[in-house]
Short mmCIF file of C-alpha atoms and ligand atoms in Angstrom, two decimals:
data_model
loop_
_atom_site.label_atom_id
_atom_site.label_comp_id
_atom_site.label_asym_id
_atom_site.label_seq_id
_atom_site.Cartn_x
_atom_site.Cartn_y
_atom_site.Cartn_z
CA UNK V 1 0.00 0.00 0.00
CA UNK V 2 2.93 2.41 1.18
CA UNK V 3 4.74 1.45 -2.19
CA UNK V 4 1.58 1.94 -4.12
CA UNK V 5 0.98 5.35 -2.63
CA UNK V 6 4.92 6.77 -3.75
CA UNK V 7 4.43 5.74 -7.02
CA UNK V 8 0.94 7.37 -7.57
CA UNK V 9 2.66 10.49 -6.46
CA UNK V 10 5.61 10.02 -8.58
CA UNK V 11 8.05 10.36 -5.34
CA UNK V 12 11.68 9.28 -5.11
CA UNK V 13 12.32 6.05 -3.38
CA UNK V 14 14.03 7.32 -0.48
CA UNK V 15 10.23 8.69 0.43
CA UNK V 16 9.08 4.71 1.13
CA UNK V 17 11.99 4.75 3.52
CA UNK V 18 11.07 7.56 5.42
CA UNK V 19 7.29 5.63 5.72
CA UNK V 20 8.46 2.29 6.82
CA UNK V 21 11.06 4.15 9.65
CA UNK V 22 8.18 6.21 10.79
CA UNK V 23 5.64 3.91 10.97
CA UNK V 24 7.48 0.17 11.38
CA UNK V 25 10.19 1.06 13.47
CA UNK V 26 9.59 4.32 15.33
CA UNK V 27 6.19 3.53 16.31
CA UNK V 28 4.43 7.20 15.44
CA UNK V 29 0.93 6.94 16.72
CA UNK V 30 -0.49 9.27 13.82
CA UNK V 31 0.85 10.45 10.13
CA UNK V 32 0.93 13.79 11.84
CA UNK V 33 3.69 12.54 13.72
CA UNK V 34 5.44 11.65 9.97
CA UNK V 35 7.17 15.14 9.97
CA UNK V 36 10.04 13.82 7.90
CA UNK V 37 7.58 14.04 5.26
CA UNK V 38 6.33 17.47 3.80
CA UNK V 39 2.93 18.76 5.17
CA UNK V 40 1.45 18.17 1.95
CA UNK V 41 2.53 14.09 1.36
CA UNK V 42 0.78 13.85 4.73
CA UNK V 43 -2.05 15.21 4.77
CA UNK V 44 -2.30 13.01 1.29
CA UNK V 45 -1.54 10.00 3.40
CA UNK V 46 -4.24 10.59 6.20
CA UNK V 47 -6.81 11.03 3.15
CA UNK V 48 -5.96 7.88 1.06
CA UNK V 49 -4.25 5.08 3.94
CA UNK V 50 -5.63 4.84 7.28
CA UNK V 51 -3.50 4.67 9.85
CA UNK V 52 -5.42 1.74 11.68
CA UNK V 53 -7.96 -0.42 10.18
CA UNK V 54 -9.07 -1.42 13.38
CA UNK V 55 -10.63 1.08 15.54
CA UNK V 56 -9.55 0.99 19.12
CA UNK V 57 -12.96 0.25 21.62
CA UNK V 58 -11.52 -0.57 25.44
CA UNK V 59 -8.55 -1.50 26.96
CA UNK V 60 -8.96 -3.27 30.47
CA UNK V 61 -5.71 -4.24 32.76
CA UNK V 62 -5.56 -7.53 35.13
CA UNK V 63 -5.22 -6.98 38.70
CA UNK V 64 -1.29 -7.52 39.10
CA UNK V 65 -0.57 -5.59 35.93
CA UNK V 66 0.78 -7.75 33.75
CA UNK V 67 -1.70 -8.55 31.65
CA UNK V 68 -3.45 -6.00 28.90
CA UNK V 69 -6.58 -6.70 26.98
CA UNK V 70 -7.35 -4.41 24.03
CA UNK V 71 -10.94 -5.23 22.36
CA UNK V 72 -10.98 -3.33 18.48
CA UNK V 73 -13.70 -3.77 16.15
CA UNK V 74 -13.16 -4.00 12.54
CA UNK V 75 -14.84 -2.20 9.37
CA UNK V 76 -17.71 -4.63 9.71
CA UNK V 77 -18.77 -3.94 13.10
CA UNK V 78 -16.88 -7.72 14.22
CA UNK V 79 -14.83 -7.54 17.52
CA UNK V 80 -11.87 -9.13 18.41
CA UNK V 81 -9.51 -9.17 21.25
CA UNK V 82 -5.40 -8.97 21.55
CA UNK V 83 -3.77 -9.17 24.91
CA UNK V 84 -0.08 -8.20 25.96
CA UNK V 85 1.33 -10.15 28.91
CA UNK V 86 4.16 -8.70 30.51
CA UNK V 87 6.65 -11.31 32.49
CA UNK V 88 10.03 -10.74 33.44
CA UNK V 89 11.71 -8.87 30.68
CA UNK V 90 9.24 -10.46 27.96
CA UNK V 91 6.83 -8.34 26.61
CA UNK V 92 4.21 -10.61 24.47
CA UNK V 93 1.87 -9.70 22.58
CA UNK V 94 -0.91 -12.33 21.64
CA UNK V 95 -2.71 -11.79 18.50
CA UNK V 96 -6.32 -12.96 16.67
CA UNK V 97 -6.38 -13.93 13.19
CA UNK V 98 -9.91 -13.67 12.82
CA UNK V 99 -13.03 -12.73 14.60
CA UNK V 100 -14.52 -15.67 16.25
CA UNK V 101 -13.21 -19.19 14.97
CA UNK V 102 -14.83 -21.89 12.90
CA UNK V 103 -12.88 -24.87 14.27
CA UNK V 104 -15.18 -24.89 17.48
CA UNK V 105 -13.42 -26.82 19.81
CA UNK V 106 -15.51 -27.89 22.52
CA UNK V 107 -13.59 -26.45 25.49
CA UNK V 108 -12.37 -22.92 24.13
CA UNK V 109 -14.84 -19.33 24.44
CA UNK V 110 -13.58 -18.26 20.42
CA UNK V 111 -14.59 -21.59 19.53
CA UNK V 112 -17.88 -21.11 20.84
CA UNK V 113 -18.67 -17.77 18.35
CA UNK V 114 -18.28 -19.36 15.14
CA UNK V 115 -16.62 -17.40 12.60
CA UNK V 116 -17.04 -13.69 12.27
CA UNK V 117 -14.78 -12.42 9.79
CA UNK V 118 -10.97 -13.02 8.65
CA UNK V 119 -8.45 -10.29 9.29
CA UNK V 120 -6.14 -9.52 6.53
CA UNK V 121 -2.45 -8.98 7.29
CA UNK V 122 -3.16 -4.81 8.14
CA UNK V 123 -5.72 -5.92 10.62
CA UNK V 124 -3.04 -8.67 12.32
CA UNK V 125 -0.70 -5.79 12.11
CA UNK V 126 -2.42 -3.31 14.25
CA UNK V 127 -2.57 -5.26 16.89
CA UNK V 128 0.93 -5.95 17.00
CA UNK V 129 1.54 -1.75 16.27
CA UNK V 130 -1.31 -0.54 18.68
CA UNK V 131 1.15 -2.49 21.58
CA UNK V 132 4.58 -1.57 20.49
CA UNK V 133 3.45 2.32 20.21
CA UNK V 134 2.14 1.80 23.74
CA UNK V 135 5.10 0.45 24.94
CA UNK V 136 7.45 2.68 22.79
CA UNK V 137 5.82 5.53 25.27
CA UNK V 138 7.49 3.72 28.13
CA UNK V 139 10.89 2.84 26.29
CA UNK V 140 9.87 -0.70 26.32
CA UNK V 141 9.79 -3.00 22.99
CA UNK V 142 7.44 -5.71 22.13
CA UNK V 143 9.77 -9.12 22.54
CA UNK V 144 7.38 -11.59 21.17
CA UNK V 145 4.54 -12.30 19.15
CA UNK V 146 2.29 -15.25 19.81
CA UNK V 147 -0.65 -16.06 17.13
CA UNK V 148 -2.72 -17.55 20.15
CA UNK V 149 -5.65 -14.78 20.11
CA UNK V 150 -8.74 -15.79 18.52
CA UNK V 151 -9.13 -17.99 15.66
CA UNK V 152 -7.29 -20.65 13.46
CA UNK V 153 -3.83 -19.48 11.91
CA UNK V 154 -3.67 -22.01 9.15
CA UNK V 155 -7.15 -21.30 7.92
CA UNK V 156 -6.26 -17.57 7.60
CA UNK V 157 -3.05 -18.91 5.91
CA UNK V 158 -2.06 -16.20 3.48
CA UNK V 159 -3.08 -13.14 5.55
CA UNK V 160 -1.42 -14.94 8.32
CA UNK V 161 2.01 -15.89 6.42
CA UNK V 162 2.00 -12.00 4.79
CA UNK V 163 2.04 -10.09 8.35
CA UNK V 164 4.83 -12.40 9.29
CA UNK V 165 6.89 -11.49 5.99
CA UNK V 166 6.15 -7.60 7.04
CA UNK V 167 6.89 -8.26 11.47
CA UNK V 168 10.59 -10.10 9.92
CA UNK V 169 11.21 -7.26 7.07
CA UNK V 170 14.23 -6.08 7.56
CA UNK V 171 13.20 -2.61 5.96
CA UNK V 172 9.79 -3.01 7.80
CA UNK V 173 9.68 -3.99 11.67
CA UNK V 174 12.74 -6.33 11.67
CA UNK V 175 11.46 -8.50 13.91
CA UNK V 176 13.06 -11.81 15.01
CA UNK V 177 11.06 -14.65 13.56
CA UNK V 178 12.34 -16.56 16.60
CA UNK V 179 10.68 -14.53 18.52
CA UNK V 180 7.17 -15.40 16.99
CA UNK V 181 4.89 -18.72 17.26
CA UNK V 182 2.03 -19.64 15.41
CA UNK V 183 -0.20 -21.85 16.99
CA UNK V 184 -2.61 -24.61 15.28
CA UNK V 185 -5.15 -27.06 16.02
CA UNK V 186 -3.34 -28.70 13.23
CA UNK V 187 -4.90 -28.58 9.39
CA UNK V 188 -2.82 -30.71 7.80
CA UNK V 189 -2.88 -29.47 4.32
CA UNK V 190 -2.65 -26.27 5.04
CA UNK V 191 -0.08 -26.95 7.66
CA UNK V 192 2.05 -28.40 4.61
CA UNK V 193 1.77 -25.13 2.86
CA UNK V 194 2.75 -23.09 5.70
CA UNK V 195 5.68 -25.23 6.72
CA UNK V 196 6.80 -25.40 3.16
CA UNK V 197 7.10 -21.16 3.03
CA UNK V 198 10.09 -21.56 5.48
CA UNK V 199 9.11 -18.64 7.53
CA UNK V 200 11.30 -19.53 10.04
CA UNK V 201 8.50 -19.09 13.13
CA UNK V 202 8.27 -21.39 15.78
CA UNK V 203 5.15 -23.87 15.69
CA UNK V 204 2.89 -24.82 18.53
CA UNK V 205 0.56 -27.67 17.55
CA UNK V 206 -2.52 -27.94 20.07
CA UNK V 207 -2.97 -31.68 20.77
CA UNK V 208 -4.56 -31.89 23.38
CA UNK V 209 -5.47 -35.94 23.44
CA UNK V 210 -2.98 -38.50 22.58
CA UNK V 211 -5.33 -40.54 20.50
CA UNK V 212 -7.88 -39.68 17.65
CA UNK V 213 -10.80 -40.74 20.08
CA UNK V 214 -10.43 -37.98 22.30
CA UNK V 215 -9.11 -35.59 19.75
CA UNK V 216 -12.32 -35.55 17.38
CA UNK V 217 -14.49 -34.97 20.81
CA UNK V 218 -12.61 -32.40 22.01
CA UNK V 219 -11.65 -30.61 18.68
CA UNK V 220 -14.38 -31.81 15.79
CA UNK V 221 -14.15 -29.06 13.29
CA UNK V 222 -10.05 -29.96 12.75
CA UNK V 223 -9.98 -33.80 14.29
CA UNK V 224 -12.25 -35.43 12.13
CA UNK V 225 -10.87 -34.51 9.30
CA UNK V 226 -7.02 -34.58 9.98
CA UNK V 227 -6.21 -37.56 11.74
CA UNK V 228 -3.38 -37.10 14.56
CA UNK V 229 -1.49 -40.00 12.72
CA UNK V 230 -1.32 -37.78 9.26
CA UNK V 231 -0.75 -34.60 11.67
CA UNK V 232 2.43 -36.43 12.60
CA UNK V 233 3.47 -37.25 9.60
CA UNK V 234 3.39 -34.20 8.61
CA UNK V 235 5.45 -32.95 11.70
CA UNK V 236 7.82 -35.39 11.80
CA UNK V 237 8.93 -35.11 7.57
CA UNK V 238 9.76 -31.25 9.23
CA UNK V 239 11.38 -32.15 11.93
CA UNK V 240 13.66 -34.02 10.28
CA UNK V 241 14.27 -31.52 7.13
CA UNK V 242 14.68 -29.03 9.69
CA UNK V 243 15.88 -30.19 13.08
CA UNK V 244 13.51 -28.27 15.10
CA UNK V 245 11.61 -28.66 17.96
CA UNK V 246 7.80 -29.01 17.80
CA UNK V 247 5.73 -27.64 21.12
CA UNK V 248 2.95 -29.56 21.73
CA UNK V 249 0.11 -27.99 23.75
CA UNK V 250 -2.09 -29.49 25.22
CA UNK V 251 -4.25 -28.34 27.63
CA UNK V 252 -5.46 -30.02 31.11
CA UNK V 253 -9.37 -30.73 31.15
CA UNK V 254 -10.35 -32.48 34.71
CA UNK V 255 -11.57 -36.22 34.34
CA UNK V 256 -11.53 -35.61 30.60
CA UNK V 257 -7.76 -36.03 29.10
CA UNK V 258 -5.75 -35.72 32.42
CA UNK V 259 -5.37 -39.38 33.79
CA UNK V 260 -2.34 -41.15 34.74
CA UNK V 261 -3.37 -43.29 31.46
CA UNK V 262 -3.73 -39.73 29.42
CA UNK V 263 -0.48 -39.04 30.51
CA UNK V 264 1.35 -42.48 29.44
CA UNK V 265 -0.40 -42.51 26.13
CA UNK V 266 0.81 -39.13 24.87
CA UNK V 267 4.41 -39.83 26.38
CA UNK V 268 4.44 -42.77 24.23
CA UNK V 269 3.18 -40.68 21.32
CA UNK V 270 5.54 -38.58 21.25
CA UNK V 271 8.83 -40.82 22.39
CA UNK V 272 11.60 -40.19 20.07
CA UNK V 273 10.54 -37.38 18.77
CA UNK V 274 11.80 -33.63 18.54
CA UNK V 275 9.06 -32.49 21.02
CA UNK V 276 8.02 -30.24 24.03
CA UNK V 277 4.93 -30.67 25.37
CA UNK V 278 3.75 -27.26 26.61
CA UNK V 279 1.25 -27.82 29.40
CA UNK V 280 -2.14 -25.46 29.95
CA UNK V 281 -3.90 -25.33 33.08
CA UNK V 282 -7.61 -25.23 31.79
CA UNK V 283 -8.95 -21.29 31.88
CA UNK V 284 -12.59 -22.43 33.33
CA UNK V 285 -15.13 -20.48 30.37
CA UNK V 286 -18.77 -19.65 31.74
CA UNK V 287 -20.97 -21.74 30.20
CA UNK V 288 -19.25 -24.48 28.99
CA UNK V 289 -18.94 -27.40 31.84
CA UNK V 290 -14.86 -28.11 31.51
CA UNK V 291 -13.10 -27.43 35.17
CA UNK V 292 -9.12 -26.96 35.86
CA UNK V 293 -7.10 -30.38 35.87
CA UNK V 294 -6.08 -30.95 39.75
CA UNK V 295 -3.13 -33.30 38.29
CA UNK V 296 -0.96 -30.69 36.28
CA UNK V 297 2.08 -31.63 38.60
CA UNK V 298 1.55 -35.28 38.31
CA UNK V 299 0.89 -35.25 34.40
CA UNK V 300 4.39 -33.04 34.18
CA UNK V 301 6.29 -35.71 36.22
CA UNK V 302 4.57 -38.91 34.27
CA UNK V 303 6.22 -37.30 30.86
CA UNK V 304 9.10 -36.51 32.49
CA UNK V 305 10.19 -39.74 33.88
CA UNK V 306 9.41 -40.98 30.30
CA UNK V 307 12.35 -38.68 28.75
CA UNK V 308 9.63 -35.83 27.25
CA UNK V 309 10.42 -32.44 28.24
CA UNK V 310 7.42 -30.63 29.46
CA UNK V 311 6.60 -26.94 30.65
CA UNK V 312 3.64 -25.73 31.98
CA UNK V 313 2.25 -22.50 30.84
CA UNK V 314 2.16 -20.24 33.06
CA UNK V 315 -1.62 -17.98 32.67
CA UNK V 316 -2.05 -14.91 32.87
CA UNK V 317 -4.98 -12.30 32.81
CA UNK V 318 -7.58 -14.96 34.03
CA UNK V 319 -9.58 -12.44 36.27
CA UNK V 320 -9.93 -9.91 33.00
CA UNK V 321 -10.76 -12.96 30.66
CA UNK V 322 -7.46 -12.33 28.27
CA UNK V 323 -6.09 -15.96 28.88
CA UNK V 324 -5.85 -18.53 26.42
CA UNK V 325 -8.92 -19.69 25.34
CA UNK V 326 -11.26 -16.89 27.43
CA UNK V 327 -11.26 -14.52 24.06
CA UNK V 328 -14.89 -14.49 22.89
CA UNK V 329 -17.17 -11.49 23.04
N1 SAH D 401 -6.52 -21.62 17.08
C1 SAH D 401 -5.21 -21.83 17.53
C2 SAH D 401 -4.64 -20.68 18.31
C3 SAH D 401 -5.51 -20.01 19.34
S1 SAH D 401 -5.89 -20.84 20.82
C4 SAH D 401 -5.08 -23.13 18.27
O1 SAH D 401 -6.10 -23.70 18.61
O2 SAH D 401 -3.96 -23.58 18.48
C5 SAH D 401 -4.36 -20.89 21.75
C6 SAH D 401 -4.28 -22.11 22.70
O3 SAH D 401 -5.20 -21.99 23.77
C7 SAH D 401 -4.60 -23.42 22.01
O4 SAH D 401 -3.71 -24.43 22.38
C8 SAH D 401 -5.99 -23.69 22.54
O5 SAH D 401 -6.35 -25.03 22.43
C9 SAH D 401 -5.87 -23.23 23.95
N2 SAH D 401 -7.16 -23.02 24.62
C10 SAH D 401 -8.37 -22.85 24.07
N3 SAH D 401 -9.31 -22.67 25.04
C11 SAH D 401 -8.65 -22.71 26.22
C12 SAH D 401 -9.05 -22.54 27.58
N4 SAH D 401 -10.30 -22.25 27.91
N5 SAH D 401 -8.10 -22.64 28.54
C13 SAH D 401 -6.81 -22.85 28.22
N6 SAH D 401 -6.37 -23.00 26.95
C14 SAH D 401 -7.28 -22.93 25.96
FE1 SF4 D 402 -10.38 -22.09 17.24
FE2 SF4 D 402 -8.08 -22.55 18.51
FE3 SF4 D 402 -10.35 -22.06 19.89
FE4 SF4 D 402 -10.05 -24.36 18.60
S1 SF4 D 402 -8.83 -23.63 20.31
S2 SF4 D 402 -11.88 -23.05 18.56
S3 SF4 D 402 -8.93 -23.72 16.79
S4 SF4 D 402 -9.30 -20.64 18.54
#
């Protein structure tokens, strides 16, 4: 769009510079604030590009601090929800891909909306922008970027892919690709695609049940149709091209996948392979009958004494509803 705009106007190149430094790197919080540009280029801008296509509604802080939920709405009226959760020296920023999700998983609030709307790559980006300006205005710096707000990454594929080409520009926000993780309930074609663009982000694959059983009750709109054995596959033909680490999370639902047996099954599912299970302490969701696993500790040390290395997440922004899983409007 910023490329489209110089050329309309016939500028030199050095003009696209002065955008991208002003918008993806120094954080200005209006084209106003673009003053290395002539009055007349911005006032130009502010008519034809705006500065946010999502418009900001509330903004509501946990308890302790640490955790920030923005809710925006888009063009069509939809809302949608990104949360920054500050730990340590981390600064994350969690981000939706969509308004409401279509995968439904049984246990999850987005999952209970349905789908809303897609956001295009602008949309993902403001999110990620409307935090860093924040934090700019404390000298602080976003330090990660999770895709773990509301909806489905991989069915949002190319909008989702095209904000992470403009977060890792170099010329753009030069952003560590490291430093971001896109998390799936695992569509295997699409998760093909997306692994085969070598984007260099870390995946998280929610598993949530060592068997297909469980999986397709807990998860029908992806399970049933992408069985865990293909999901593997899949996984494990990347793994070995590329060496890295797959997190697995998978997320503690009392009397329903958190048994001593739960536990064996998915340490044997995973044995000898490049993984880290990421555990997630169930955020209870009115309305929908799922309860907190009392066995987190004992689940950890089951996969543990098998050889799988295991974290548990730690959750934050419970009490404002911004944890994983709580986004739904
Ligand atoms: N759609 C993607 C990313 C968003 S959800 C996915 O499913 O992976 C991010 C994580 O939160 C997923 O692992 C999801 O299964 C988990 N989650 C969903 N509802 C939850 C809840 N109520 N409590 C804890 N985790 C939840
Ligand atoms: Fe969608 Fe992820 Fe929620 Fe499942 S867990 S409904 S895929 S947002």
């Amino acid at each position: 769009m910023f490329k489209q705009f110089v050329k309309k106007y016939n500028l030199p190149n050095y003009r696209i510079t002065q955008i991208y430094e002003g918008y993806y790197k120094n954080f200005i919080s209006s084209w106003d604030e673009l003053t290395t540009l002539p009055k007349d280029l911005r006032e130009k801008l502010k008519e034809e590009i705006p500065f946010s296509k999502l418009i900001f509604v509330s903004n509501n802080t946990s308890k302790d601090g640490n955790t920030n939920k923005v809710l925006f709405k888009t063009e069509k009226d939809n809302y949608i929800e990104s949360v920054l959760m500050k730990e340590k020296d981390r600064n994350t920023v969690c981000v939706s891909c969509m308004s409401g999700c279509p995968v439904g998983c049984i246990f999850c609030a987005t999952g209970q909306m349905g789908l809303n709307e897609l956001l295009d790559s602008q949309q993902i980006l403001d999110q990620i922008l409307y935090f860093c300006r924040e934090l700019s205005l404390k000298n602080e710096k976003v330090t990660n970027i999770v895709y773990m707000g509301m909806g489905e990454p991989l069915l949002n594929l190319e909008n989702v892919a095209r904000s992470i080409m403009i977060i890792a520009d170099k010329e753009k926000m030069a952003f560590s690709k490291r430093r971001v993780t896109v998390s799936t309930s695992g569509h295997v074609q699409n998760l093909r695609i997306f692994l085969g663009k070598n984007l260099g982000v870390k995946i998280a694959i929610s598993l949530h049940a060592a068997n297909q059983k469980l999986r397709e009750r807990l998860m029908p709109g992806v399970a049933s149709n992408n069985y865990l054995e293909n999901l593997l596959d899949t996984i494990d033909s990347y793994t070995q091209k590329s060496n890295k680490r797959i997190t697995y999370e998978y997320v503690l639902l009392r009397n329903v996948n958190d048994s001593v047996e739960d536990a064996k099954e998915l340490a044997n599912l995973l044995k000898g392979r490049l993984a880290l299970v990421n555990l997630i302490n169930y955020n209870e969701v009115d309305c929908l009958p799922f309860k907190k696993s009392k066995k987190t500790v004992l689940f950890k040390k089951i996969l543990e004494e098998r050889g799988i290395t295991c974290t548990i997440r730690k959750s934050l922004g419970e009490d404002i509803k911004g944890a994983c899983g709580q986004l739904g409007i």
